[in-house]
């Protein structure tokens, strides 16, 4: 169930590039709406210690990278097992769950901003 849900989520939002924080909010909100337990984190990788942090989401045993914390335009990507093993530190994050309408507006506003 979790793998199919994550794959469908990634496919549904493949063409959407939001800020890393908005990606985090989107993934956590979609998971909540579909009854999938997910946790958000600020993540540091061993390959990049003390450098740029990323927003990450853990859905079951699957990890998604929502982008560097300072990214205003980032794609959501699934981390490989090797990348997950390189996570050096993670700080739990709290994030308000957005309604389906708010998610639609978030994506629509981003598309409009990109177009202008």
CSV table of N, CA, C and O in Angstrom, one decimal:
chain,number,residue,atom,x,y,z
A,1,UNK,N,0.8,-1.2,0.0
A,1,UNK,CA,0.0,0.0,0.0
A,1,UNK,C,0.9,1.3,0.0
A,1,UNK,O,0.7,2.2,-0.8
A,2,UNK,N,1.9,1.3,0.9
A,2,UNK,CA,2.7,2.5,1.0
A,2,UNK,C,3.5,2.8,-0.3
A,2,UNK,O,3.5,3.9,-0.7
A,3,UNK,N,4.1,1.8,-0.9
A,3,UNK,CA,4.9,2.0,-2.1
A,3,UNK,C,4.0,2.5,-3.2
A,3,UNK,O,4.4,3.4,-3.9
A,4,UNK,N,2.8,1.9,-3.4
A,4,UNK,CA,1.9,2.3,-4.5
A,4,UNK,C,1.5,3.8,-4.2
A,4,UNK,O,1.4,4.6,-5.1
A,5,UNK,N,1.2,4.1,-3.0
A,5,UNK,CA,0.7,5.4,-2.6
A,5,UNK,C,1.8,6.4,-2.9
A,5,UNK,O,1.6,7.5,-3.6
A,6,UNK,N,3.1,6.1,-2.5
A,6,UNK,CA,4.2,7.1,-2.7
A,6,UNK,C,4.4,7.2,-4.2
A,6,UNK,O,4.6,8.3,-4.7
A,7,UNK,N,4.4,6.1,-5.0
A,7,UNK,CA,4.6,6.2,-6.4
A,7,UNK,C,3.5,7.0,-7.1
A,7,UNK,O,3.8,7.9,-8.0
A,8,UNK,N,2.3,6.9,-6.7
A,8,UNK,CA,1.2,7.7,-7.3
A,8,UNK,C,1.3,9.1,-6.9
A,8,UNK,O,1.0,10.0,-7.7
A,9,UNK,N,1.8,9.4,-5.7
A,9,UNK,CA,2.0,10.8,-5.2
A,9,UNK,C,3.1,11.5,-6.0
A,9,UNK,O,2.9,12.6,-6.5
A,10,UNK,N,4.2,10.7,-6.2
A,10,UNK,CA,5.3,11.3,-7.0
A,10,UNK,C,4.8,11.5,-8.4
A,10,UNK,O,5.2,12.5,-9.0
A,11,UNK,N,4.1,10.6,-9.0
A,11,UNK,CA,3.6,10.8,-10.4
A,11,UNK,C,2.6,12.0,-10.5
A,11,UNK,O,2.7,12.7,-11.4
A,12,UNK,N,1.7,12.1,-9.5
A,12,UNK,CA,0.7,13.2,-9.6
A,12,UNK,C,1.4,14.6,-9.5
A,12,UNK,O,0.9,15.5,-10.1
A,13,UNK,N,2.5,14.7,-8.8
A,13,UNK,CA,3.1,16.0,-8.6
A,13,UNK,C,4.4,16.1,-9.3
A,13,UNK,O,5.2,17.0,-9.0
A,14,UNK,N,4.7,15.2,-10.3
A,14,UNK,CA,5.9,15.2,-11.0
A,14,UNK,C,6.2,16.6,-11.7
A,14,UNK,O,7.4,17.0,-11.8
A,15,UNK,N,5.2,17.2,-12.2
A,15,UNK,CA,5.4,18.5,-13.0
A,15,UNK,C,5.3,19.7,-12.1
A,15,UNK,O,5.5,20.8,-12.6
A,16,UNK,N,5.1,19.5,-10.8
A,16,UNK,CA,4.9,20.6,-9.9
A,16,UNK,C,6.2,20.9,-9.2
A,16,UNK,O,6.8,20.0,-8.5
A,17,UNK,N,6.8,22.1,-9.2
A,17,UNK,CA,8.0,22.4,-8.5
A,17,UNK,C,7.6,23.6,-7.5
A,17,UNK,O,7.5,24.7,-8.0
A,18,UNK,N,7.5,23.2,-6.3
A,18,UNK,CA,7.2,24.2,-5.2
A,18,UNK,C,8.5,24.4,-4.5
A,18,UNK,O,9.5,23.8,-4.7
A,19,UNK,N,8.4,25.3,-3.5
A,19,UNK,CA,9.5,25.5,-2.6
A,19,UNK,C,9.7,24.2,-1.8
A,19,UNK,O,8.7,23.4,-1.7
A,20,UNK,N,10.9,24.0,-1.2
A,20,UNK,CA,11.1,22.8,-0.4
A,20,UNK,C,10.1,22.7,0.8
A,20,UNK,O,9.5,21.6,1.0
A,21,UNK,N,9.8,23.8,1.4
A,21,UNK,CA,8.9,23.8,2.5
A,21,UNK,C,7.5,23.5,2.0
A,21,UNK,O,6.8,22.7,2.7
A,22,UNK,N,7.1,24.0,0.9
A,22,UNK,CA,5.7,23.7,0.4
A,22,UNK,C,5.6,22.3,-0.1
A,22,UNK,O,4.6,21.6,0.1
A,23,UNK,N,6.7,21.7,-0.6
A,23,UNK,CA,6.8,20.3,-0.9
A,23,UNK,C,6.5,19.4,0.3
A,23,UNK,O,5.8,18.5,0.3
A,24,UNK,N,7.2,19.8,1.4
A,24,UNK,CA,7.0,19.1,2.7
A,24,UNK,C,5.6,19.2,3.1
A,24,UNK,O,5.0,18.2,3.5
A,25,UNK,N,5.0,20.4,3.1
A,25,UNK,CA,3.6,20.5,3.5
A,25,UNK,C,2.7,19.7,2.6
A,25,UNK,O,1.7,19.1,3.0
A,26,UNK,N,2.9,19.7,1.3
A,26,UNK,CA,2.1,19.0,0.3
A,26,UNK,C,2.2,17.5,0.6
A,26,UNK,O,1.1,16.8,0.7
A,27,UNK,N,3.4,16.9,0.8
A,27,UNK,CA,3.5,15.5,1.0
A,27,UNK,C,2.8,15.1,2.4
A,27,UNK,O,2.1,14.1,2.4
A,28,UNK,N,3.1,15.8,3.4
A,28,UNK,CA,2.5,15.5,4.7
A,28,UNK,C,1.0,15.6,4.7
A,28,UNK,O,0.3,14.8,5.2
A,29,UNK,N,0.5,16.6,4.0
A,29,UNK,CA,-1.0,16.8,3.8
A,29,UNK,C,-1.6,15.6,3.0
A,29,UNK,O,-2.6,15.1,3.4
A,30,UNK,N,-1.0,15.3,1.9
A,30,UNK,CA,-1.6,14.2,1.1
A,30,UNK,C,-1.5,12.9,1.9
A,30,UNK,O,-2.5,12.1,1.8
A,31,UNK,N,-0.5,12.6,2.6
A,31,UNK,CA,-0.4,11.4,3.4
A,31,UNK,C,-1.5,11.4,4.5
A,31,UNK,O,-2.2,10.4,4.7
A,32,UNK,N,-1.7,12.5,5.1
A,32,UNK,CA,-2.8,12.6,6.1
A,32,UNK,C,-4.1,12.4,5.5
A,32,UNK,O,-5.0,11.6,6.1
A,33,UNK,N,-4.4,12.9,4.4
A,33,UNK,CA,-5.7,12.8,3.7
A,33,UNK,C,-5.9,11.3,3.3
A,33,UNK,O,-7.1,10.9,3.2
A,34,UNK,N,-4.9,10.6,3.0
A,34,UNK,CA,-5.0,9.2,2.5
A,34,UNK,C,-4.7,8.2,3.6
A,34,UNK,O,-4.6,7.0,3.4
A,35,UNK,N,-4.6,8.6,4.9
A,35,UNK,CA,-4.4,7.7,6.0
A,35,UNK,C,-3.0,7.1,6.1
A,35,UNK,O,-2.9,6.0,6.7
A,36,UNK,N,-2.1,7.7,5.4
A,36,UNK,CA,-0.7,7.1,5.5
A,36,UNK,C,0.1,7.9,6.6
A,36,UNK,O,0.1,9.2,6.6
A,37,UNK,N,0.7,7.2,7.5
A,37,UNK,CA,1.5,7.9,8.5
A,37,UNK,C,2.8,8.4,7.9
A,37,UNK,O,3.5,7.7,7.2
A,38,UNK,N,3.0,9.7,8.1
A,38,UNK,CA,4.3,10.3,7.6
A,38,UNK,C,4.8,11.3,8.6
A,38,UNK,O,4.1,11.9,9.4
A,39,UNK,N,6.1,11.4,8.6
A,39,UNK,CA,6.8,12.3,9.5
A,39,UNK,C,7.8,13.2,8.7
A,39,UNK,O,8.4,12.7,7.8
A,40,UNK,N,7.8,14.5,9.1
A,40,UNK,CA,8.7,15.5,8.4
A,40,UNK,C,9.9,15.7,9.2
A,40,UNK,O,9.9,15.8,10.5
A,41,UNK,N,11.0,15.9,8.5
A,41,UNK,CA,12.3,16.2,9.2
A,41,UNK,C,13.1,17.2,8.4
A,41,UNK,O,13.0,17.4,7.2
A,42,UNK,N,14.0,17.8,9.2
A,42,UNK,CA,15.1,18.6,8.6
A,42,UNK,C,16.3,17.6,8.6
A,42,UNK,O,16.6,17.1,9.7
A,43,UNK,N,16.9,17.4,7.5
A,43,UNK,CA,17.8,16.3,7.3
A,43,UNK,C,19.2,16.8,6.9
A,43,UNK,O,19.3,17.7,6.1
A,44,UNK,N,20.2,16.3,7.5
A,44,UNK,CA,21.6,16.6,7.1
A,44,UNK,C,22.2,15.2,6.6
A,44,UNK,O,22.0,14.2,7.2
A,45,UNK,N,22.9,15.3,5.5
A,45,UNK,CA,23.6,14.1,4.9
A,45,UNK,C,25.1,14.1,5.2
A,45,UNK,O,25.7,15.1,5.3
A,46,UNK,N,25.6,12.9,5.4
A,46,UNK,CA,27.0,12.7,5.7
A,46,UNK,C,27.9,13.3,4.6
A,46,UNK,O,28.9,13.8,4.9
A,47,UNK,N,27.4,13.2,3.4
A,47,UNK,CA,28.2,13.7,2.3
A,47,UNK,C,28.3,15.2,2.3
A,47,UNK,O,29.1,15.8,1.5
A,48,UNK,N,27.5,15.9,3.1
A,48,UNK,CA,27.4,17.3,3.1
A,48,UNK,C,27.3,17.9,4.5
A,48,UNK,O,26.4,18.7,4.8
A,49,UNK,N,28.1,17.4,5.5
A,49,UNK,CA,28.0,17.8,6.9
A,49,UNK,C,28.2,19.3,7.1
A,49,UNK,O,29.0,19.9,6.5
A,50,UNK,N,27.3,19.8,7.9
A,50,UNK,CA,27.3,21.2,8.2
A,50,UNK,C,27.0,22.2,7.1
A,50,UNK,O,27.0,23.4,7.2
A,51,UNK,N,26.5,21.6,6.0
A,51,UNK,CA,26.2,22.4,4.8
A,51,UNK,C,24.7,22.6,4.8
A,51,UNK,O,24.0,22.6,5.8
A,52,UNK,N,24.1,22.6,3.6
A,52,UNK,CA,22.7,22.8,3.4
A,52,UNK,C,21.9,21.6,3.9
A,52,UNK,O,22.2,20.5,3.6
A,53,UNK,N,20.9,22.0,4.7
A,53,UNK,CA,19.9,21.0,5.1
A,53,UNK,C,18.9,20.8,4.1
A,53,UNK,O,18.6,21.6,3.3
A,54,UNK,N,18.2,19.6,4.2
A,54,UNK,CA,17.1,19.3,3.3
A,54,UNK,C,15.8,19.0,4.2
A,54,UNK,O,15.9,18.7,5.3
A,55,UNK,N,14.7,19.2,3.5
A,55,UNK,CA,13.4,18.8,4.2
A,55,UNK,C,13.2,17.4,3.7
A,55,UNK,O,13.2,17.1,2.5
A,56,UNK,N,12.9,16.5,4.6
A,56,UNK,CA,12.6,15.1,4.2
A,56,UNK,C,11.4,14.6,4.9
A,56,UNK,O,10.9,15.1,5.9
A,57,UNK,N,10.7,13.6,4.2
A,57,UNK,CA,9.5,13.0,4.8
A,57,UNK,C,9.7,11.5,4.8
A,57,UNK,O,10.2,10.9,3.8
A,58,UNK,N,9.4,10.9,5.9
A,58,UNK,CA,9.5,9.4,6.0
A,58,UNK,C,8.0,8.9,6.0
A,58,UNK,O,7.2,9.3,6.8
A,59,UNK,N,7.7,8.1,5.0
A,59,UNK,CA,6.4,7.5,4.8
A,59,UNK,C,6.7,6.0,5.0
A,59,UNK,O,7.2,5.3,4.0
A,60,UNK,N,6.4,5.4,6.1
A,60,UNK,CA,6.7,4.0,6.4
A,60,UNK,C,8.2,3.9,6.4
A,60,UNK,O,8.9,4.6,7.1
A,61,UNK,N,8.7,3.0,5.5
A,61,UNK,CA,10.2,2.9,5.4
A,61,UNK,C,10.7,3.6,4.1
A,61,UNK,O,11.9,3.4,3.8
A,62,UNK,N,9.9,4.4,3.5
A,62,UNK,CA,10.3,5.1,2.3
A,62,UNK,C,10.6,6.6,2.7
A,62,UNK,O,9.9,7.2,3.5
A,63,UNK,N,11.7,7.1,2.2
A,63,UNK,CA,12.1,8.5,2.5
A,63,UNK,C,12.0,9.3,1.2
A,63,UNK,O,12.4,8.9,0.1
A,64,UNK,N,11.4,10.5,1.3
A,64,UNK,CA,11.3,11.5,0.2
A,64,UNK,C,12.1,12.7,0.6
A,64,UNK,O,12.1,13.2,1.7
A,65,UNK,N,12.9,13.2,-0.4
A,65,UNK,CA,13.6,14.5,-0.3
A,65,UNK,C,12.7,15.6,-0.9
A,65,UNK,O,12.4,15.5,-2.1
A,66,UNK,N,12.4,16.6,-0.1
A,66,UNK,CA,11.5,17.7,-0.6
A,66,UNK,C,12.4,18.8,-1.1
A,66,UNK,O,11.8,19.8,-1.6
A,67,UNK,N,13.7,18.7,-1.0
A,67,UNK,CA,14.6,19.8,-1.5
A,67,UNK,C,15.4,20.4,-0.4
A,67,UNK,O,15.1,20.2,0.8
A,68,UNK,N,16.4,21.2,-0.8
A,68,UNK,CA,17.2,21.9,0.2
A,68,UNK,C,16.3,22.9,0.9
A,68,UNK,O,15.4,23.5,0.3
A,69,UNK,N,16.6,23.2,2.2
A,69,UNK,CA,15.7,24.0,3.0
A,69,UNK,C,15.6,25.4,2.4
A,69,UNK,O,14.6,26.1,2.6
A,70,UNK,N,16.6,25.9,1.6
A,70,UNK,CA,16.5,27.2,1.1
A,70,UNK,C,16.1,27.3,-0.4
A,70,UNK,O,16.1,28.3,-1.0
A,71,UNK,N,15.6,26.1,-0.9
A,71,UNK,CA,15.2,26.0,-2.3
A,71,UNK,C,13.8,26.6,-2.5
A,71,UNK,O,12.8,26.3,-1.8
A,72,UNK,N,13.7,27.5,-3.4
A,72,UNK,CA,12.3,28.1,-3.7
A,72,UNK,C,11.7,27.3,-4.8
A,72,UNK,O,10.5,27.5,-5.1
A,73,UNK,N,12.4,26.4,-5.5
A,73,UNK,CA,11.8,25.6,-6.6
A,73,UNK,C,12.5,24.2,-6.5
A,73,UNK,O,13.7,24.2,-6.9
A,74,UNK,N,11.8,23.2,-6.1
A,74,UNK,CA,12.4,21.9,-5.9
A,74,UNK,C,11.5,20.8,-6.3
A,74,UNK,O,10.2,21.0,-6.2
A,75,UNK,N,12.0,19.7,-6.7
A,75,UNK,CA,11.2,18.5,-7.0
A,75,UNK,C,11.2,17.6,-5.8
A,75,UNK,O,12.1,17.6,-5.0
A,76,UNK,N,10.2,16.8,-5.7
A,76,UNK,CA,10.1,15.8,-4.6
A,76,UNK,C,10.7,14.5,-5.2
A,76,UNK,O,10.3,14.0,-6.3
A,77,UNK,N,11.7,13.9,-4.6
A,77,UNK,CA,12.4,12.7,-5.1
A,77,UNK,C,12.4,11.7,-4.0
A,77,UNK,O,12.5,12.0,-2.8
A,78,UNK,N,12.4,10.4,-4.4
A,78,UNK,CA,12.5,9.3,-3.5
A,78,UNK,C,14.0,9.0,-3.3
A,78,UNK,O,14.8,9.0,-4.2
A,79,UNK,N,14.4,8.9,-2.0
A,79,UNK,CA,15.8,8.6,-1.7
A,79,UNK,C,16.0,7.1,-1.9
A,79,UNK,O,15.2,6.2,-1.5
A,80,UNK,N,17.2,6.8,-2.3
A,80,UNK,CA,17.6,5.4,-2.4
A,80,UNK,C,18.0,4.9,-1.0
A,80,UNK,O,18.3,5.7,-0.1
A,81,UNK,N,18.2,3.6,-0.9
A,81,UNK,CA,18.6,3.0,0.4
A,81,UNK,C,20.0,3.6,0.8
A,81,UNK,O,20.3,3.8,1.9
A,82,UNK,N,20.8,3.7,-0.3
A,82,UNK,CA,22.2,4.3,0.0
A,82,UNK,C,22.1,5.7,0.5
A,82,UNK,O,22.8,6.1,1.4
A,83,UNK,N,21.2,6.5,-0.1
A,83,UNK,CA,21.1,7.9,0.4
A,83,UNK,C,20.5,7.9,1.8
A,83,UNK,O,21.0,8.8,2.6
A,84,UNK,N,19.6,7.1,2.1
A,84,UNK,CA,19.0,7.0,3.4
A,84,UNK,C,20.1,6.6,4.5
A,84,UNK,O,20.1,7.2,5.5
A,85,UNK,N,21.0,5.7,4.1
A,85,UNK,CA,22.0,5.3,5.0
A,85,UNK,C,23.0,6.5,5.2
A,85,UNK,O,23.8,6.4,6.2
A,86,UNK,N,23.0,7.5,4.4
A,86,UNK,CA,23.9,8.7,4.6
A,86,UNK,C,23.3,9.8,5.3
A,86,UNK,O,23.9,10.9,5.4
A,87,UNK,N,22.1,9.6,5.9
A,87,UNK,CA,21.5,10.6,6.7
A,87,UNK,C,22.3,10.7,8.0
A,87,UNK,O,22.4,9.7,8.8
A,88,UNK,N,22.8,11.9,8.3
A,88,UNK,CA,23.7,12.1,9.5
A,88,UNK,C,22.8,12.5,10.7
A,88,UNK,O,23.0,12.0,11.8
A,89,UNK,N,21.9,13.4,10.5
A,89,UNK,CA,21.1,13.9,11.6
A,89,UNK,C,19.7,14.3,11.0
A,89,UNK,O,19.6,14.7,9.9
A,90,UNK,N,18.8,14.2,11.9
A,90,UNK,CA,17.4,14.6,11.5
A,90,UNK,C,16.7,15.2,12.7
A,90,UNK,O,16.8,14.7,13.8
A,91,UNK,N,16.1,16.3,12.4
A,91,UNK,CA,15.4,17.1,13.4
A,91,UNK,C,13.9,17.0,13.0
A,91,UNK,O,13.5,17.4,11.9
A,92,UNK,N,13.0,16.5,13.9
A,92,UNK,CA,11.6,16.4,13.6
A,92,UNK,C,11.0,17.8,13.4
A,92,UNK,O,11.4,18.8,14.0
A,93,UNK,N,10.0,17.9,12.5
A,93,UNK,CA,9.3,19.1,12.1
A,93,UNK,C,7.8,19.0,12.3
A,93,UNK,O,7.3,17.9,12.1
A,94,UNK,N,7.2,20.0,12.8
A,94,UNK,CA,5.8,20.1,12.8
A,94,UNK,C,5.3,20.9,11.7
A,94,UNK,O,5.9,22.0,11.4
A,95,UNK,N,4.2,20.5,11.1
A,95,UNK,CA,3.7,21.3,9.9
A,95,UNK,C,2.1,21.1,9.9
A,95,UNK,O,1.6,20.0,10.1
A,96,UNK,N,1.5,22.3,9.7
A,96,UNK,CA,0.0,22.2,9.6
A,96,UNK,C,-0.4,21.5,8.3
A,96,UNK,O,0.2,21.6,7.3
A,97,UNK,N,-1.4,20.6,8.5
A,97,UNK,CA,-2.0,19.9,7.4
A,97,UNK,C,-2.9,20.8,6.6
A,97,UNK,O,-3.8,21.4,7.1
A,98,UNK,N,-2.7,20.8,5.3
A,98,UNK,CA,-3.5,21.7,4.4
A,98,UNK,C,-4.7,20.9,3.8
A,98,UNK,O,-4.5,19.7,3.6
A,99,UNK,N,-5.8,21.5,3.7
A,99,UNK,CA,-7.0,20.9,3.1
A,99,UNK,C,-6.7,20.6,1.6
A,99,UNK,O,-5.8,21.2,1.0
A,100,UNK,N,-7.5,19.8,1.0
A,100,UNK,CA,-7.4,19.6,-0.5
A,100,UNK,C,-7.5,20.9,-1.3
A,100,UNK,O,-6.8,21.1,-2.2
A,101,UNK,N,-8.4,21.8,-0.8
A,101,UNK,CA,-8.6,23.1,-1.5
A,101,UNK,C,-7.3,23.9,-1.4
A,101,UNK,O,-6.9,24.6,-2.3
A,102,UNK,N,-6.7,23.9,-0.2
A,102,UNK,CA,-5.5,24.7,0.0
A,102,UNK,C,-4.3,24.1,-0.8
A,102,UNK,O,-3.5,24.9,-1.4
A,103,UNK,N,-4.3,22.8,-1.0
A,103,UNK,CA,-3.3,22.2,-1.8
A,103,UNK,C,-3.5,22.6,-3.3
A,103,UNK,O,-2.5,22.9,-4.0
A,104,UNK,N,-4.7,22.6,-3.7
A,104,UNK,CA,-5.0,23.1,-5.1
A,104,UNK,C,-4.6,24.5,-5.3
A,104,UNK,O,-4.0,24.9,-6.3
A,105,UNK,N,-4.9,25.4,-4.3
A,105,UNK,CA,-4.5,26.8,-4.4
A,105,UNK,C,-3.0,27.0,-4.4
A,105,UNK,O,-2.4,27.8,-5.1
A,106,UNK,N,-2.3,26.2,-3.6
A,106,UNK,CA,-0.8,26.2,-3.5
A,106,UNK,C,-0.2,25.9,-4.9
A,106,UNK,O,0.6,26.7,-5.3
A,107,UNK,N,-0.7,24.9,-5.5
A,107,UNK,CA,-0.2,24.5,-6.8
A,107,UNK,C,-0.6,25.5,-7.9
A,107,UNK,O,0.2,25.8,-8.7
A,108,UNK,N,-1.8,26.0,-7.8
A,108,UNK,CA,-2.2,27.0,-8.8
A,108,UNK,C,-1.5,28.3,-8.6
A,108,UNK,O,-1.1,28.9,-9.6
A,109,UNK,N,-1.2,28.8,-7.4
A,109,UNK,CA,-0.5,30.0,-7.2
A,109,UNK,C,0.9,29.9,-7.7
A,109,UNK,O,1.5,30.8,-8.3
A,110,UNK,N,1.5,28.7,-7.5
A,110,UNK,CA,2.9,28.5,-7.9
A,110,UNK,C,2.9,28.5,-9.5
A,110,UNK,O,3.8,29.1,-10.1
A,111,UNK,N,2.0,27.9,-10.1
A,111,UNK,CA,1.9,27.8,-11.6
A,111,UNK,C,1.8,29.2,-12.1
A,111,UNK,O,2.4,29.6,-13.1
A,112,UNK,N,0.9,30.0,-11.5
A,112,UNK,CA,0.7,31.4,-11.9
A,112,UNK,C,2.0,32.2,-11.7
A,112,UNK,O,2.4,33.0,-12.6
A,113,UNK,N,2.7,32.0,-10.6
A,113,UNK,CA,3.9,32.8,-10.3
A,113,UNK,C,5.0,32.4,-11.3
A,113,UNK,O,5.7,33.3,-11.9
A,114,UNK,N,5.1,31.1,-11.6
A,114,UNK,CA,6.1,30.7,-12.6
A,114,UNK,C,5.8,31.2,-14.0
A,114,UNK,O,6.7,31.5,-14.8
A,115,UNK,N,4.5,31.4,-14.3
A,115,UNK,CA,4.1,31.9,-15.6
A,115,UNK,C,4.4,33.4,-15.8
A,115,UNK,O,4.7,33.8,-16.9
A,116,UNK,N,4.2,34.1,-14.7
A,116,UNK,CA,4.4,35.6,-14.8
A,116,UNK,C,5.8,36.1,-15.0
A,116,UNK,O,6.7,35.5,-14.7
